[in-house]
């Protein structure tokens, strides 16, 4: 086992152990994670990917690699023009298509209570966006995209590496499905629950890889993609089960197609001698 593989396994083992050590007491006792003191455990458990990722960077990488990590984490210059539009519009578009298709199949428009509440009180929008950004993108992406993604793609390639990371990312959330008060606990383990969530996790991982590689390996792009996905879902809360399934299928299909096309283009570039060292 080479050093990079060993370090990746250490990252994964530590991330899962940390999170589940905080989450399992909440789940086992059927406690409400949005009530004290369980909220503290929820917050500390959810930050493990970023904390462990940063620790791995600090203790396993050389000085230049550490500098590169921080540049990729905070540089806005790596995300150019069109990619800002992709990051902030792709999920509203895919969810919008899901709602339109559901309506065409006899469904009704979602209530979107969170969106209506923010429109009625726009001063709350920055706070809601900040909470959404901190509760997932900031607490996870220094680890998943910042540390783990490259180390999955090196041995497995773009497609298999991204899918593998997406599967593990989805499984990492598993204890949340045993907390009835959470969104995960409410959707349950049926085909339209946990398995739809897993499909969306893999699709989201594929989309994030596509953007990541087209923004000069920007970790910040992963944070913004994660944020846009989460915030869009929050604003469209109370959508039907069919919309959830359609949205997950669309996210997976677009993510898979984007990565397949990029993989093919990269392979053709190498075969034609267009690649540069």
Short mmCIF file of C-alpha atoms in Angstrom, two decimals:
data_model
loop_
_atom_site.label_atom_id
_atom_site.label_comp_id
_atom_site.label_asym_id
_atom_site.label_seq_id
_atom_site.Cartn_x
_atom_site.Cartn_y
_atom_site.Cartn_z
CA UNK A 1 0.00 0.00 0.00
CA UNK A 2 1.51 3.33 -1.04
CA UNK A 3 1.58 6.38 1.18
CA UNK A 4 -1.23 8.23 -0.61
CA UNK A 5 -3.62 5.29 -0.32
CA UNK A 6 -2.75 4.83 3.35
CA UNK A 7 -3.38 8.51 4.08
CA UNK A 8 -6.70 8.41 2.22
CA UNK A 9 -7.81 5.43 4.32
CA UNK A 10 -6.76 7.28 7.48
CA UNK A 11 -8.83 10.29 6.38
CA UNK A 12 -11.90 8.14 5.70
CA UNK A 13 -11.62 6.10 8.90
CA UNK A 14 -11.12 9.19 11.06
CA UNK A 15 -13.95 11.09 9.36
CA UNK A 16 -16.46 8.28 9.77
CA UNK A 17 -15.36 7.49 13.34
CA UNK A 18 -15.58 11.13 14.43
CA UNK A 19 -18.97 11.82 12.88
CA UNK A 20 -20.63 8.59 13.93
CA UNK A 21 -19.27 8.89 17.49
CA UNK A 22 -21.24 12.16 17.80
CA UNK A 23 -24.28 11.09 15.75
CA UNK A 24 -24.96 7.60 17.10
CA UNK A 25 -25.89 8.77 20.65
CA UNK A 26 -28.50 11.08 19.10
CA UNK A 27 -29.87 8.36 16.84
CA UNK A 28 -29.80 5.61 19.47
CA UNK A 29 -31.77 7.72 21.93
CA UNK A 30 -34.14 9.02 19.25
CA UNK A 31 -33.31 12.53 20.42
CA UNK A 32 -34.16 15.68 18.52
CA UNK A 33 -30.83 16.98 17.15
CA UNK A 34 -32.27 20.50 16.96
CA UNK A 35 -32.68 20.69 20.72
CA UNK A 36 -29.88 21.24 23.23
CA UNK A 37 -27.58 19.55 24.10
CA UNK A 38 -27.96 17.31 21.06
CA UNK A 39 -27.48 20.20 18.66
CA UNK A 40 -23.90 20.49 19.90
CA UNK A 41 -23.27 16.86 19.00
CA UNK A 42 -24.87 17.39 15.58
CA UNK A 43 -22.66 20.40 14.84
CA UNK A 44 -19.44 18.78 16.03
CA UNK A 45 -20.19 15.54 14.21
CA UNK A 46 -20.91 17.32 10.94
CA UNK A 47 -17.62 19.21 10.85
CA UNK A 48 -15.37 16.15 10.77
CA UNK A 49 -14.68 16.01 6.99
CA UNK A 50 -13.25 19.53 6.94
CA UNK A 51 -11.39 19.23 10.26
CA UNK A 52 -9.83 15.86 9.38
CA UNK A 53 -9.09 17.06 5.83
CA UNK A 54 -7.24 20.14 7.09
CA UNK A 55 -5.30 18.06 9.64
CA UNK A 56 -4.25 15.64 6.90
CA UNK A 57 -3.09 18.55 4.76
CA UNK A 58 -1.09 20.05 7.63
CA UNK A 59 0.57 16.81 8.70
CA UNK A 60 1.03 14.85 5.47
CA UNK A 61 1.75 17.42 2.73
CA UNK A 62 4.85 19.51 2.11
CA UNK A 63 4.89 23.30 2.28
CA UNK A 64 4.16 23.91 -1.41
CA UNK A 65 1.25 21.44 -1.42
CA UNK A 66 -0.20 23.13 1.66
CA UNK A 67 0.04 26.52 -0.02
CA UNK A 68 -1.68 25.11 -3.10
CA UNK A 69 -4.48 23.72 -0.91
CA UNK A 70 -5.19 27.11 0.67
CA UNK A 71 -5.02 28.91 -2.69
CA UNK A 72 -7.53 26.48 -4.16
CA UNK A 73 -9.75 26.91 -1.11
CA UNK A 74 -10.09 30.69 -1.25
CA UNK A 75 -9.15 31.92 -4.75
CA UNK A 76 -12.13 33.31 -6.67
CA UNK A 77 -9.97 33.77 -9.79
CA UNK A 78 -9.98 30.06 -10.59
CA UNK A 79 -13.73 30.18 -11.22
CA UNK A 80 -14.22 32.04 -14.46
CA UNK A 81 -17.24 33.40 -16.33
CA UNK A 82 -19.48 30.55 -17.41
CA UNK A 83 -18.61 28.37 -14.42
CA UNK A 84 -20.16 30.85 -11.99
CA UNK A 85 -23.40 30.45 -13.95
CA UNK A 86 -23.10 26.66 -13.84
CA UNK A 87 -22.49 26.66 -10.08
CA UNK A 88 -25.43 28.88 -9.17
CA UNK A 89 -27.98 27.95 -11.84
CA UNK A 90 -27.65 24.22 -12.50
CA UNK A 91 -29.60 23.06 -9.44
CA UNK A 92 -32.47 25.58 -9.74
CA UNK A 93 -32.76 24.55 -13.40
CA UNK A 94 -32.75 20.80 -12.68
CA UNK A 95 -35.23 21.14 -9.82
CA UNK A 96 -37.37 23.45 -11.97
CA UNK A 97 -37.46 20.80 -14.71
CA UNK A 98 -38.43 18.21 -12.10
CA UNK A 99 -41.33 20.35 -10.89
CA UNK A 100 -42.52 21.01 -14.46
CA UNK A 101 -42.40 17.29 -15.30
CA UNK A 102 -44.23 16.42 -12.09
CA UNK A 103 -46.90 19.01 -12.88
CA UNK A 104 -47.27 17.57 -16.39
CA UNK A 105 -47.80 14.14 -14.79
CA UNK A 106 -50.64 15.46 -12.64
CA UNK A 107 -48.74 16.77 -9.64
CA UNK A 108 -49.26 20.13 -7.98
CA UNK A 109 -46.81 22.97 -7.51
CA UNK A 110 -44.84 22.79 -4.23
CA UNK A 111 -45.74 25.15 -1.41
CA UNK A 112 -42.16 26.44 -1.11
CA UNK A 113 -42.87 27.79 2.37
CA UNK A 114 -39.22 28.67 3.05
CA UNK A 115 -38.93 30.64 -0.18
CA UNK A 116 -42.18 32.47 0.52
CA UNK A 117 -41.01 33.33 4.04
CA UNK A 118 -37.72 34.76 2.76
CA UNK A 119 -39.47 36.78 0.06
CA UNK A 120 -41.75 38.21 2.74
CA UNK A 121 -38.73 39.05 4.91
CA UNK A 122 -35.75 39.58 2.56
CA UNK A 123 -33.50 40.78 5.39
CA UNK A 124 -33.36 37.15 6.53
CA UNK A 125 -31.92 35.93 3.22
CA UNK A 126 -28.22 36.61 4.11
CA UNK A 127 -28.61 34.83 7.46
CA UNK A 128 -30.36 31.83 5.89
CA UNK A 129 -27.69 31.61 3.19
CA UNK A 130 -24.88 31.89 5.76
CA UNK A 131 -26.33 29.11 7.92
CA UNK A 132 -26.77 26.89 4.87
CA UNK A 133 -23.20 27.55 3.75
CA UNK A 134 -21.67 26.80 7.15
CA UNK A 135 -23.74 23.71 7.90
CA UNK A 136 -22.56 21.66 4.91
CA UNK A 137 -20.20 23.27 2.42
CA UNK A 138 -17.81 24.81 4.95
CA UNK A 139 -17.92 21.91 7.41
CA UNK A 140 -17.36 19.23 4.74
CA UNK A 141 -15.69 20.44 1.56
CA UNK A 142 -12.15 21.02 2.87
CA UNK A 143 -12.21 17.25 3.28
CA UNK A 144 -14.34 15.68 0.54
CA UNK A 145 -13.24 17.78 -2.40
CA UNK A 146 -10.20 19.46 -0.81
CA UNK A 147 -8.39 16.37 0.38
CA UNK A 148 -10.14 13.21 -0.79
CA UNK A 149 -11.19 13.80 -4.41
CA UNK A 150 -7.74 13.91 -6.00
CA UNK A 151 -6.71 10.85 -3.99
CA UNK A 152 -9.70 8.91 -5.30
CA UNK A 153 -9.10 9.96 -8.90
CA UNK A 154 -5.38 9.13 -8.92
CA UNK A 155 -5.81 5.33 -8.72
CA UNK A 156 -9.39 4.98 -9.98
CA UNK A 157 -9.72 7.67 -12.63
CA UNK A 158 -12.17 10.53 -12.97
CA UNK A 159 -15.38 8.52 -13.23
CA UNK A 160 -14.84 5.62 -10.83
CA UNK A 161 -13.07 7.87 -8.33
CA UNK A 162 -15.95 10.36 -8.25
CA UNK A 163 -18.59 7.64 -7.96
CA UNK A 164 -16.67 5.95 -5.14
CA UNK A 165 -16.40 9.23 -3.26
CA UNK A 166 -20.09 9.92 -3.85
CA UNK A 167 -21.10 6.53 -2.43
CA UNK A 168 -18.98 7.00 0.70
CA UNK A 169 -20.22 10.57 1.09
CA UNK A 170 -23.80 9.30 1.01
CA UNK A 171 -23.14 6.48 3.49
CA UNK A 172 -21.43 8.94 5.84
CA UNK A 173 -24.88 10.53 6.36
CA UNK A 174 -26.42 7.20 7.44
CA UNK A 175 -26.97 7.98 11.18
CA UNK A 176 -29.09 10.99 10.19
CA UNK A 177 -31.69 8.58 8.80
CA UNK A 178 -32.25 7.28 12.33
CA UNK A 179 -33.09 10.77 13.63
CA UNK A 180 -36.83 11.32 13.01
CA UNK A 181 -36.60 15.11 13.32
CA UNK A 182 -34.13 15.46 10.44
CA UNK A 183 -35.04 15.63 6.76
CA UNK A 184 -33.15 12.36 6.29
CA UNK A 185 -35.15 10.71 9.06
CA UNK A 186 -38.40 11.89 7.51
CA UNK A 187 -37.70 10.45 4.05
CA UNK A 188 -36.69 7.09 5.57
CA UNK A 189 -35.10 4.05 3.95
CA UNK A 190 -37.50 3.27 1.13
CA UNK A 191 -36.67 3.47 -2.55
CA UNK A 192 -37.72 7.12 -2.54
CA UNK A 193 -35.77 7.78 0.66
CA UNK A 194 -32.26 6.57 1.36
CA UNK A 195 -31.65 5.10 -2.10
CA UNK A 196 -32.79 8.25 -3.87
CA UNK A 197 -30.50 10.20 -1.55
CA UNK A 198 -27.61 7.91 -2.49
CA UNK A 199 -28.29 8.43 -6.19
CA UNK A 200 -28.31 12.20 -5.66
CA UNK A 201 -25.07 12.03 -3.62
CA UNK A 202 -23.30 10.22 -6.45
CA UNK A 203 -24.76 12.58 -9.05
CA UNK A 204 -23.74 15.60 -7.01
CA UNK A 205 -20.23 14.20 -6.60
CA UNK A 206 -19.98 13.77 -10.38
CA UNK A 207 -21.20 17.31 -11.04
CA UNK A 208 -18.78 18.71 -8.48
CA UNK A 209 -15.87 16.82 -10.06
CA UNK A 210 -16.81 18.21 -13.47
CA UNK A 211 -16.79 21.78 -12.16
CA UNK A 212 -13.72 21.16 -9.95
CA UNK A 213 -11.60 20.03 -12.90
CA UNK A 214 -12.82 22.89 -15.08
CA UNK A 215 -11.96 25.51 -12.45
CA UNK A 216 -8.32 24.54 -11.95
CA UNK A 217 -9.16 22.15 -9.07
CA UNK A 218 -10.96 24.86 -7.10
CA UNK A 219 -12.06 23.66 -3.66
CA UNK A 220 -14.10 26.85 -3.40
CA UNK A 221 -16.16 25.70 -6.39
CA UNK A 222 -17.07 22.56 -4.44
CA UNK A 223 -18.23 24.66 -1.50
CA UNK A 224 -20.43 26.80 -3.73
CA UNK A 225 -21.84 23.77 -5.57
CA UNK A 226 -22.66 22.11 -2.25
CA UNK A 227 -24.27 25.33 -1.03
CA UNK A 228 -26.37 25.84 -4.15
CA UNK A 229 -27.60 22.26 -4.04
CA UNK A 230 -28.55 22.45 -0.35
CA UNK A 231 -30.04 25.95 -0.48
CA UNK A 232 -32.14 25.17 -3.54
CA UNK A 233 -33.53 22.11 -1.78
CA UNK A 234 -34.32 24.15 1.32
CA UNK A 235 -36.12 26.85 -0.64
CA UNK A 236 -38.20 24.23 -2.45
CA UNK A 237 -39.08 22.34 0.74
CA UNK A 238 -42.33 20.35 0.72
CA UNK A 239 -41.91 19.15 -2.86
CA UNK A 240 -43.56 15.85 -3.70
CA UNK A 241 -41.76 12.52 -3.53
CA UNK A 242 -41.89 12.35 -7.32
CA UNK A 243 -40.08 15.69 -7.61
CA UNK A 244 -37.39 14.43 -5.23
CA UNK A 245 -36.90 11.31 -7.33
CA UNK A 246 -36.92 13.19 -10.64
CA UNK A 247 -34.48 15.78 -9.29
CA UNK A 248 -32.09 13.06 -8.13
CA UNK A 249 -32.31 11.26 -11.46
CA UNK A 250 -31.64 14.50 -13.37
CA UNK A 251 -28.67 15.38 -11.13
CA UNK A 252 -27.18 11.91 -11.59
CA UNK A 253 -27.80 11.83 -15.35
CA UNK A 254 -26.31 15.28 -15.99
CA UNK A 255 -23.35 14.60 -13.70
CA UNK A 256 -22.64 11.25 -15.35
CA UNK A 257 -22.96 12.69 -18.86
CA UNK A 258 -20.68 15.64 -18.03
CA UNK A 259 -17.96 13.39 -16.59
CA UNK A 260 -18.23 10.87 -19.44
CA UNK A 261 -17.84 13.63 -22.01
CA UNK A 262 -14.90 15.15 -20.13
CA UNK A 263 -13.28 11.74 -19.75
CA UNK A 264 -13.69 11.08 -23.46
CA UNK A 265 -12.30 14.51 -24.38
CA UNK A 266 -9.28 13.99 -22.13
CA UNK A 267 -8.63 10.55 -23.61
CA UNK A 268 -8.96 11.83 -27.18
CA UNK A 269 -6.60 14.71 -26.37
CA UNK A 270 -3.98 12.31 -25.10
CA UNK A 271 -4.42 9.95 -28.05
CA UNK A 272 -4.08 12.77 -30.58
CA UNK A 273 -0.95 14.10 -28.94
CA UNK A 274 -2.57 17.37 -27.84
CA UNK A 275 -1.76 16.88 -24.19
CA UNK A 276 1.01 18.94 -22.63
CA UNK A 277 3.30 18.05 -19.80
#
